[in-house]
PDB file of C-alpha atoms in Angstrom:
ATOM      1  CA  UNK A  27      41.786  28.647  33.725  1.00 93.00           C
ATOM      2  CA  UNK A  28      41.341  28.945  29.873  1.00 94.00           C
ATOM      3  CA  UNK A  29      44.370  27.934  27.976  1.00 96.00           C
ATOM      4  CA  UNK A  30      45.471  27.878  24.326  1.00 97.00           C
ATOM      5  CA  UNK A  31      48.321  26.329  23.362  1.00 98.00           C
ATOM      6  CA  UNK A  32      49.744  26.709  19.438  1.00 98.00           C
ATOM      7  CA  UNK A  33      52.370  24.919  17.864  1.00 98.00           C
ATOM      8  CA  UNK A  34      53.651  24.142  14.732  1.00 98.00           C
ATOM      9  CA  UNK A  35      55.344  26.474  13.469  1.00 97.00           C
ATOM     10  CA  UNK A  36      58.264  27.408  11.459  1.00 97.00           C
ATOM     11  CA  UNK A  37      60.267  28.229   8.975  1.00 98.00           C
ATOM     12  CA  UNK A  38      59.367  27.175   5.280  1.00 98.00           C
ATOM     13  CA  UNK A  39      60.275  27.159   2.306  1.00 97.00           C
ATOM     14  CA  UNK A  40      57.757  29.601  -0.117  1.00 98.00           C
ATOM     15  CA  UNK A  41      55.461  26.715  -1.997  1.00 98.00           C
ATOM     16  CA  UNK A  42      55.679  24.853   1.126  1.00 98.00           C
ATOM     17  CA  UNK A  43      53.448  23.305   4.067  1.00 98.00           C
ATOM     18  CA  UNK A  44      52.655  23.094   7.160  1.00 98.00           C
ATOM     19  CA  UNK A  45      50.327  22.241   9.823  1.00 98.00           C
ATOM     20  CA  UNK A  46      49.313  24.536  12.944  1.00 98.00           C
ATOM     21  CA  UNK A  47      47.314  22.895  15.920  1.00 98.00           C
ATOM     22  CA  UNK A  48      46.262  24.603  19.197  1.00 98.00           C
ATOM     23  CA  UNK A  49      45.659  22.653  22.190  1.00 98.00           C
ATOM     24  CA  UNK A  50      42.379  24.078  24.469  1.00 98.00           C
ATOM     25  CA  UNK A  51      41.516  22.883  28.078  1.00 97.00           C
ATOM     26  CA  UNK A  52      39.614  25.331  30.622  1.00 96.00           C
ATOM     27  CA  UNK A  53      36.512  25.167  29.338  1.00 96.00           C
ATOM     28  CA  UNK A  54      34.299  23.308  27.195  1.00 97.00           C
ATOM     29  CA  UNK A  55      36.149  23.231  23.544  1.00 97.00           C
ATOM     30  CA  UNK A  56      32.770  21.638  21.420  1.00 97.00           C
ATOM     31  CA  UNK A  57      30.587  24.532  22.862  1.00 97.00           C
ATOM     32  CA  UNK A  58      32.347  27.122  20.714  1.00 96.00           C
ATOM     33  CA  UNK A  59      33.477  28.629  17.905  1.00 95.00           C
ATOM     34  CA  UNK A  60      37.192  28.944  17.224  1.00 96.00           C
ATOM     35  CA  UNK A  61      39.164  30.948  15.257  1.00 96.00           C
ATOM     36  CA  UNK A  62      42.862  31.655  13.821  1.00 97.00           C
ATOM     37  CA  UNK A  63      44.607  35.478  13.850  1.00 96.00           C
ATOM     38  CA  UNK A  64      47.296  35.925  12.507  1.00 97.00           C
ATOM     39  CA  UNK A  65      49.889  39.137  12.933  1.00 97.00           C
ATOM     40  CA  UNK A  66      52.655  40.169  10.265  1.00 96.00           C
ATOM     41  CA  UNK A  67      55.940  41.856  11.835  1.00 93.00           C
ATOM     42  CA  UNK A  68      54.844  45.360  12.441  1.00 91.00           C
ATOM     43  CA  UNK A  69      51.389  44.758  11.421  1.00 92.00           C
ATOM     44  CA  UNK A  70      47.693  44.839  13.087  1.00 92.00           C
ATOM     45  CA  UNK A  71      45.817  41.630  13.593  1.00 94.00           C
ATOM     46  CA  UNK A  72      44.026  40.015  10.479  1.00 94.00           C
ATOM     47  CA  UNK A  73      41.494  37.596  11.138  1.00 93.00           C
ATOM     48  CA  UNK A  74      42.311  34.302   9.149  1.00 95.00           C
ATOM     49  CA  UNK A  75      39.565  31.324   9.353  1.00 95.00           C
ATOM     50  CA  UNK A  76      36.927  30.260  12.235  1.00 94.00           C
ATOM     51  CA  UNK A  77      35.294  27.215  12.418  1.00 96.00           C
ATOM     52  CA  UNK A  78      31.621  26.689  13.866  1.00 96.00           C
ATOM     53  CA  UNK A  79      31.205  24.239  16.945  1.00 97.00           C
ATOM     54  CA  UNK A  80      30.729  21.395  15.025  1.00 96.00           C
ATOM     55  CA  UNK A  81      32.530  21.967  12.233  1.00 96.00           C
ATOM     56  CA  UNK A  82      29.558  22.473   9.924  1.00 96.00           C
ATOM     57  CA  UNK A  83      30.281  26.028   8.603  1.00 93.00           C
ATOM     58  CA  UNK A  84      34.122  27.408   7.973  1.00 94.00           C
ATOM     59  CA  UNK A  85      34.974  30.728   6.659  1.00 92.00           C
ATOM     60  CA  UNK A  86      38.200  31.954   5.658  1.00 93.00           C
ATOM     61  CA  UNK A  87      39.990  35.136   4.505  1.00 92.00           C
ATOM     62  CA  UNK A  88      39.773  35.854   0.658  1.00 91.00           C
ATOM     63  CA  UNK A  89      44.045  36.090   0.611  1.00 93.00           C
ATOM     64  CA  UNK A  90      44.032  32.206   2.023  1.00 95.00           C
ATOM     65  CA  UNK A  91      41.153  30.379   0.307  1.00 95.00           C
ATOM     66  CA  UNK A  92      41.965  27.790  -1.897  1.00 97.00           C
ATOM     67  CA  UNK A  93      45.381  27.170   0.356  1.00 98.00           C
ATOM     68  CA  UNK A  94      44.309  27.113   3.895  1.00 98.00           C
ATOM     69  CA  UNK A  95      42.065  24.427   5.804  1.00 98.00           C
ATOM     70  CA  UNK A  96      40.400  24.746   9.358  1.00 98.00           C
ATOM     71  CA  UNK A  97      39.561  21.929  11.251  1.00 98.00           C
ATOM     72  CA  UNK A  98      38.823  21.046  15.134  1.00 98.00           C
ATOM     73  CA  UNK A  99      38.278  17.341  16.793  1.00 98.00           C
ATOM     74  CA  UNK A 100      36.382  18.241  19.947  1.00 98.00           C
ATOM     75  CA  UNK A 101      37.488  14.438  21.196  1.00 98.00           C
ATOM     76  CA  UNK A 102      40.711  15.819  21.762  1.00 98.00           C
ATOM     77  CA  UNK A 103      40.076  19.782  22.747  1.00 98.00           C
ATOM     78  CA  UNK A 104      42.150  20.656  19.296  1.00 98.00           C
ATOM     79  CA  UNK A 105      42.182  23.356  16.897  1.00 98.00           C
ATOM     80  CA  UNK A 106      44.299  22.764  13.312  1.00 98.00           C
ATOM     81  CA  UNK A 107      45.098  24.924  10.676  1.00 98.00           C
ATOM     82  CA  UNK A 108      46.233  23.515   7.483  1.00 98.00           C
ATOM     83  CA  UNK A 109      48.278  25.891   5.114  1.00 98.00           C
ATOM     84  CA  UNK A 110      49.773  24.893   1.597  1.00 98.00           C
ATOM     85  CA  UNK A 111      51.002  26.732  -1.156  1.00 98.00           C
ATOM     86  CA  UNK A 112      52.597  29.732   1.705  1.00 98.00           C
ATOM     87  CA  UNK A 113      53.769  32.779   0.421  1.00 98.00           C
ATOM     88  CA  UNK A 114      56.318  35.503   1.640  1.00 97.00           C
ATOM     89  CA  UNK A 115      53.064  37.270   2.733  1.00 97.00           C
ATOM     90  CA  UNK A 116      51.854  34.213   5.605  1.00 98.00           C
ATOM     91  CA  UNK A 117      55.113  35.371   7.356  1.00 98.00           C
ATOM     92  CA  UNK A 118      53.093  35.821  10.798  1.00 98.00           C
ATOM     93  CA  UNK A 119      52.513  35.353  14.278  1.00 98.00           C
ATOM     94  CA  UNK A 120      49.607  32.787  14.112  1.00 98.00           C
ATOM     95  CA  UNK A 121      46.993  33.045  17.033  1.00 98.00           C
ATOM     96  CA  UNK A 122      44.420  30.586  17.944  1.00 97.00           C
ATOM     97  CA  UNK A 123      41.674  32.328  19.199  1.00 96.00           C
ATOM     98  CA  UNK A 124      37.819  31.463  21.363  1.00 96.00           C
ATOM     99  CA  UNK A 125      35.059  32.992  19.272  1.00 90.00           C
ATOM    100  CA  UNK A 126      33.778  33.529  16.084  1.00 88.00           C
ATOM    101  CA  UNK A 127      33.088  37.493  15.690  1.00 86.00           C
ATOM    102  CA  UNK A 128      34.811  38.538  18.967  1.00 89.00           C
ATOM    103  CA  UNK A 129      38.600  36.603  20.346  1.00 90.00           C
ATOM    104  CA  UNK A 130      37.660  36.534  23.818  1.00 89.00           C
ATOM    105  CA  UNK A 131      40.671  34.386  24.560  1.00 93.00           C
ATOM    106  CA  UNK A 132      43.922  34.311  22.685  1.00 94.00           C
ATOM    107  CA  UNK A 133      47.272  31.880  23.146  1.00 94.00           C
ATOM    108  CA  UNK A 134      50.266  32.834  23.120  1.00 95.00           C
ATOM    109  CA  UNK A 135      50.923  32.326  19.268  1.00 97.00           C
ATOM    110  CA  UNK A 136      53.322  30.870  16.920  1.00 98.00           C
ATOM    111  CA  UNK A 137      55.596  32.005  14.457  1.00 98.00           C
ATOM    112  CA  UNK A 138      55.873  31.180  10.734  1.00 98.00           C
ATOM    113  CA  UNK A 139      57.700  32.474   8.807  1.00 98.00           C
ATOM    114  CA  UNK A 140      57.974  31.423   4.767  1.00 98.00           C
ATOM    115  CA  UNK A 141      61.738  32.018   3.289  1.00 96.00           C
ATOM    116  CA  UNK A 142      63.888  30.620   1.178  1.00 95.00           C
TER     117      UNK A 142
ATOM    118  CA  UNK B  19      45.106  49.295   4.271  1.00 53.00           C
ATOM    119  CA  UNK B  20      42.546  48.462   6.852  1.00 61.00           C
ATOM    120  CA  UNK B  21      38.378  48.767   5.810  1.00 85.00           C
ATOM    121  CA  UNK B  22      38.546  50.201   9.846  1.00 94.00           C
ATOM    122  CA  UNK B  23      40.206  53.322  10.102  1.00 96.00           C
ATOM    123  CA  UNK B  24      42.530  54.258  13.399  1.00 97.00           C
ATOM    124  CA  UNK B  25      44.597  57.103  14.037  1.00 97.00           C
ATOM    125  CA  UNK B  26      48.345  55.885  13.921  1.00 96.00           C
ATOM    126  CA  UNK B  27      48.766  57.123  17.459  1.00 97.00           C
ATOM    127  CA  UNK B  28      47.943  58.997  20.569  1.00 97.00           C
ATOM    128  CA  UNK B  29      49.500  60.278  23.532  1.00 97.00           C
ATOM    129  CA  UNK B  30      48.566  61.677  27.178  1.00 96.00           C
ATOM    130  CA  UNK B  31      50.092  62.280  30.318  1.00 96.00           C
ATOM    131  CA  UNK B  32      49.391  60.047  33.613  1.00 97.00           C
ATOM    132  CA  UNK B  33      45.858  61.463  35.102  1.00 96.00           C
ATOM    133  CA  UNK B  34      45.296  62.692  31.507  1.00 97.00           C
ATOM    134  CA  UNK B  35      41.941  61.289  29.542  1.00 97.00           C
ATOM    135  CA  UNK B  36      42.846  60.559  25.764  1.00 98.00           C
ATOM    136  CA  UNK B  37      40.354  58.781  22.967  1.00 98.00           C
ATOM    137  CA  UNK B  38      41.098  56.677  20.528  1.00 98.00           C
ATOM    138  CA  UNK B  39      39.022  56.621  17.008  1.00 98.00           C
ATOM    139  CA  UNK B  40      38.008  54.167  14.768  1.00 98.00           C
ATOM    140  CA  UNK B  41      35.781  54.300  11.558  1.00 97.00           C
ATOM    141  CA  UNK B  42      34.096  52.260   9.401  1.00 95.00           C
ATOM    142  CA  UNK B  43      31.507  51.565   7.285  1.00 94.00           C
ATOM    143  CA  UNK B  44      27.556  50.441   6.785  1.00 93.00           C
ATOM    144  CA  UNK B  45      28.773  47.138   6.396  1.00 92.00           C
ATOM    145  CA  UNK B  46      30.626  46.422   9.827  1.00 94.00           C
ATOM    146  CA  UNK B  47      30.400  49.505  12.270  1.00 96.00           C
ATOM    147  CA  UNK B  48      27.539  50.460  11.537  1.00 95.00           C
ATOM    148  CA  UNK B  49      25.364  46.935  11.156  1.00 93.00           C
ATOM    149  CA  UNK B  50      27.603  45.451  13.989  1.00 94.00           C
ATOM    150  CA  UNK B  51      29.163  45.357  17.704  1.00 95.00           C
ATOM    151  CA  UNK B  52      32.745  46.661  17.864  1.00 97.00           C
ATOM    152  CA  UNK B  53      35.298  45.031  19.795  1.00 97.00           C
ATOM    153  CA  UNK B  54      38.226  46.762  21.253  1.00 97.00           C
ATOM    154  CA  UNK B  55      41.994  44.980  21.833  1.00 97.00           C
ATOM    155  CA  UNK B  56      45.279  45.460  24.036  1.00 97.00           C
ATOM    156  CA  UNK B  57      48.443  44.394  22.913  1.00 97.00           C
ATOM    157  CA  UNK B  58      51.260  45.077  25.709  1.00 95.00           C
ATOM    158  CA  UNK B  59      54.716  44.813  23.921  1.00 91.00           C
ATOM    159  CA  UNK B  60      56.036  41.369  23.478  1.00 91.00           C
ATOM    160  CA  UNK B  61      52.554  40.206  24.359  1.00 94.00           C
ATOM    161  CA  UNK B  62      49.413  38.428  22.652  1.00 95.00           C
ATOM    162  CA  UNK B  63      45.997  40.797  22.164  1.00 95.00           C
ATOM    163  CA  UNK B  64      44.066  40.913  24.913  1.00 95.00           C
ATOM    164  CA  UNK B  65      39.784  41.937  24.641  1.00 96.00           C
ATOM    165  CA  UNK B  66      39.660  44.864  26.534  1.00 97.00           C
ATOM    166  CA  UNK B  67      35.707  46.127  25.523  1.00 97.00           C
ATOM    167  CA  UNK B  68      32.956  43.588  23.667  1.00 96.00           C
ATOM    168  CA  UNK B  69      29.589  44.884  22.112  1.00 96.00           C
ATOM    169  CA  UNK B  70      30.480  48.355  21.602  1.00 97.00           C
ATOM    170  CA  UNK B  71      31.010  49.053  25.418  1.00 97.00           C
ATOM    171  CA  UNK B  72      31.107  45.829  27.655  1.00 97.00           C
ATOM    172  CA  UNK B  73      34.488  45.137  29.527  1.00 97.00           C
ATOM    173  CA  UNK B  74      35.273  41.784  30.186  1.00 94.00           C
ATOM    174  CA  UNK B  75      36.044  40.837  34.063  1.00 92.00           C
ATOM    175  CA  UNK B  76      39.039  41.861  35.201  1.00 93.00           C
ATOM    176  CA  UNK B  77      39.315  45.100  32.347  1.00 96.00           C
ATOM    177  CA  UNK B  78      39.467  48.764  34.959  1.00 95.00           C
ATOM    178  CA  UNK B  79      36.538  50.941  34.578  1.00 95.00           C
ATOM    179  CA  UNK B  80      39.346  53.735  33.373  1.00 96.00           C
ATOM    180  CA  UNK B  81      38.581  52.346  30.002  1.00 97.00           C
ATOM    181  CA  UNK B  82      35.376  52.592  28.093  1.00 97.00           C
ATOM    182  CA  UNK B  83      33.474  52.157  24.910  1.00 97.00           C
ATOM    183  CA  UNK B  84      31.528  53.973  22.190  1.00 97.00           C
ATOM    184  CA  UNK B  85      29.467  53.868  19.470  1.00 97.00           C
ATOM    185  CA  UNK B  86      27.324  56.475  16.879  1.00 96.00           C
ATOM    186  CA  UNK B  87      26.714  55.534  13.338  1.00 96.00           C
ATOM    187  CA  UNK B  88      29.536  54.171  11.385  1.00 96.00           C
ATOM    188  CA  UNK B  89      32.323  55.067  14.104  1.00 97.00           C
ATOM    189  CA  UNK B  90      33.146  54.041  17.479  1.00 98.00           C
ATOM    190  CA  UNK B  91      35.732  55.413  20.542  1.00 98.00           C
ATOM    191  CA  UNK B  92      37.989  54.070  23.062  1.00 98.00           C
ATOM    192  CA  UNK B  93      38.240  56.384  26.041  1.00 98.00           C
ATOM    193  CA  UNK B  94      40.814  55.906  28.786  1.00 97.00           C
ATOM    194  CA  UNK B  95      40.590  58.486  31.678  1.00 97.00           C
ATOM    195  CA  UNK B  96      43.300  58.587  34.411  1.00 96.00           C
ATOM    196  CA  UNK B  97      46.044  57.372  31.735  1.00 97.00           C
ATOM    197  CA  UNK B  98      48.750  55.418  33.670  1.00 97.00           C
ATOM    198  CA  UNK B  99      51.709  53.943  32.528  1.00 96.00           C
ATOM    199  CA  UNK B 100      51.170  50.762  31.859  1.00 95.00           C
ATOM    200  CA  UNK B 101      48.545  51.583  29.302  1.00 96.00           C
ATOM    201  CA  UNK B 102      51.027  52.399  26.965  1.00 96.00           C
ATOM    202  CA  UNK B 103      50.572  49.807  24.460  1.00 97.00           C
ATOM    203  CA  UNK B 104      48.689  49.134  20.782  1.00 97.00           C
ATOM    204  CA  UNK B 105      45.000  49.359  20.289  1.00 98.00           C
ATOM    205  CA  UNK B 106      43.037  48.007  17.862  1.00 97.00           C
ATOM    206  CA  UNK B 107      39.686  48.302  16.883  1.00 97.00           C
ATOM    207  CA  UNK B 108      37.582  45.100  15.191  1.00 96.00           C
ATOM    208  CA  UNK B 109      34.015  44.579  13.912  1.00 95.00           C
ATOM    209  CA  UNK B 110      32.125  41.957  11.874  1.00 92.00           C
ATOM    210  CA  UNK B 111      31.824  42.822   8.303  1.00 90.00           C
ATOM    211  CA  UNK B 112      28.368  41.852   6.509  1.00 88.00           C
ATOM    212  CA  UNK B 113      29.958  42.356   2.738  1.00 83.00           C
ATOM    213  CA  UNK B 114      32.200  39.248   2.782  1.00 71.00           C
ATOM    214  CA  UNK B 115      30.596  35.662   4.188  1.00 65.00           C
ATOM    215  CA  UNK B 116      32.467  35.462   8.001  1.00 61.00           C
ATOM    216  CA  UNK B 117      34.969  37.687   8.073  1.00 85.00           C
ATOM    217  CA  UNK B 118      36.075  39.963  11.158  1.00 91.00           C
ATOM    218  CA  UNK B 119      38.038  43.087  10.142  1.00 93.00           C
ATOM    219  CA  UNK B 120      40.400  44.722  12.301  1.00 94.00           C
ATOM    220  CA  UNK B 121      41.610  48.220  12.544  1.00 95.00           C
ATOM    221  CA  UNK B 122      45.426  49.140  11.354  1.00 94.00           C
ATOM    222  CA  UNK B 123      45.471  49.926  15.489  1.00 96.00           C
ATOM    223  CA  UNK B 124      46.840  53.069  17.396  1.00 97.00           C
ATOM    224  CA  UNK B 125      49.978  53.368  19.249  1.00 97.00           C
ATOM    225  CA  UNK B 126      49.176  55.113  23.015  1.00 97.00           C
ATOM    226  CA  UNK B 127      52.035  56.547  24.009  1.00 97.00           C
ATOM    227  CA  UNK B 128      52.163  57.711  27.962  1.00 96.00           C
ATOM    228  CA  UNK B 129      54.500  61.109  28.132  1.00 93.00           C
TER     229      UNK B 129
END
């Protein structure tokens, strides 16, 4: 069975850090791409980052580049999502996600939210 | 505001068959596959139709896909109750390197 497991998450101070990793086992991690979601209060889906099989190629949301990093070590069947500088406007359900231009498999998510 | 357009909502009753909208552009819809989400309250999105009109194992042939130009459809015939949930649209978008947009999604309500 395919499984995603985030964690990580929080609540942070606005200027502040943290670091978002989703654990994978089911099926072969290195073989795809991965990707992060994310999902304000209230809000629709917005894609964030996704990060080819290898890492070669990563590609990222205009509102988070510059502040966010995607990274994966196939070794260990983990996805990581890096965020600095967060705003008010990361406040979000954060979803680690199988694919790169369609989420065929989602986990459950994890909150952040950024408040002082 | 989303570059894919959704209506805000929709509504049938059981048995009924309702369609849900979504619009776009050159640049996604119309140069690319559409993908098609559930979100049950409470719950993560689940893919409910891939490449316009492909349902994933497991997804009832009660719902199906669309696509003509720059706009696609969601169709759900023999609405039951536990359809009721949020819908969103999504497509790759050629103008920006990588990114998947998403649609601002479409309450279903059952009546």
């Amino acid at each position: 069975e395919v499984q995603l497991v985030e964690s990580g998450g929080g609540l942070v101070q606005p200027g502040g850090s943290l670091r978002l990793s989703c654990a994978a086992s089911g099926f072969s991690f290195g073989s795809y791409w991965m990707s992060w979601v994310r999902q304000a209060p209230g809000k629709g889906p917005e894609w964030v980052a996704n990060i080819k099989q290898d890492g070669s190629e990563k590609y990222y949301v205009d509102s988070v580049k510059g502040r966010f990093t995607i990274s994966r070590d196939n070794a260990k069947n983990s996805l990581y999502l890096q965020m600095n500088s967060l705003r008010a406007e990361d406040t979000a359900v954060y979803y680690c996600t199988r694919g790169r231009t369609t989420a065929v498999c989602w986990g459950q998510g994890t909150l952040v939210t950024v408040s002082s | 505001q989303s570059v894919l357009t959704q209506p805000p909502s929709a509504s049938g009753t059981p048995g009924q068959r309702v369609t849900i909208s979504c619009s776009g552009g050159s640049s996604n819809i119309g140069s690319n596959t559409v993908n098609w989400y559930q979100q049950l309250p409470g719950t993560a999105p689940k893919l409910l139709i891939s490449n316009d009109n492909q349902r994933p194992s497991g997804v009832p042939d009660r719902f199906s896909g669309s696509k003509s130009g720059t706009s696609a459809s969601l169709a759900i015939s023999g609405l039951q109750s536990e359809d009721e949930a949020d819908y969103y649209c999504a497509a790759w978008d050629d103008s920006l390197s990588g990114r998947v947009l998403f649609g601002g999604g479409t309450k279903l309500t059952v009546l």
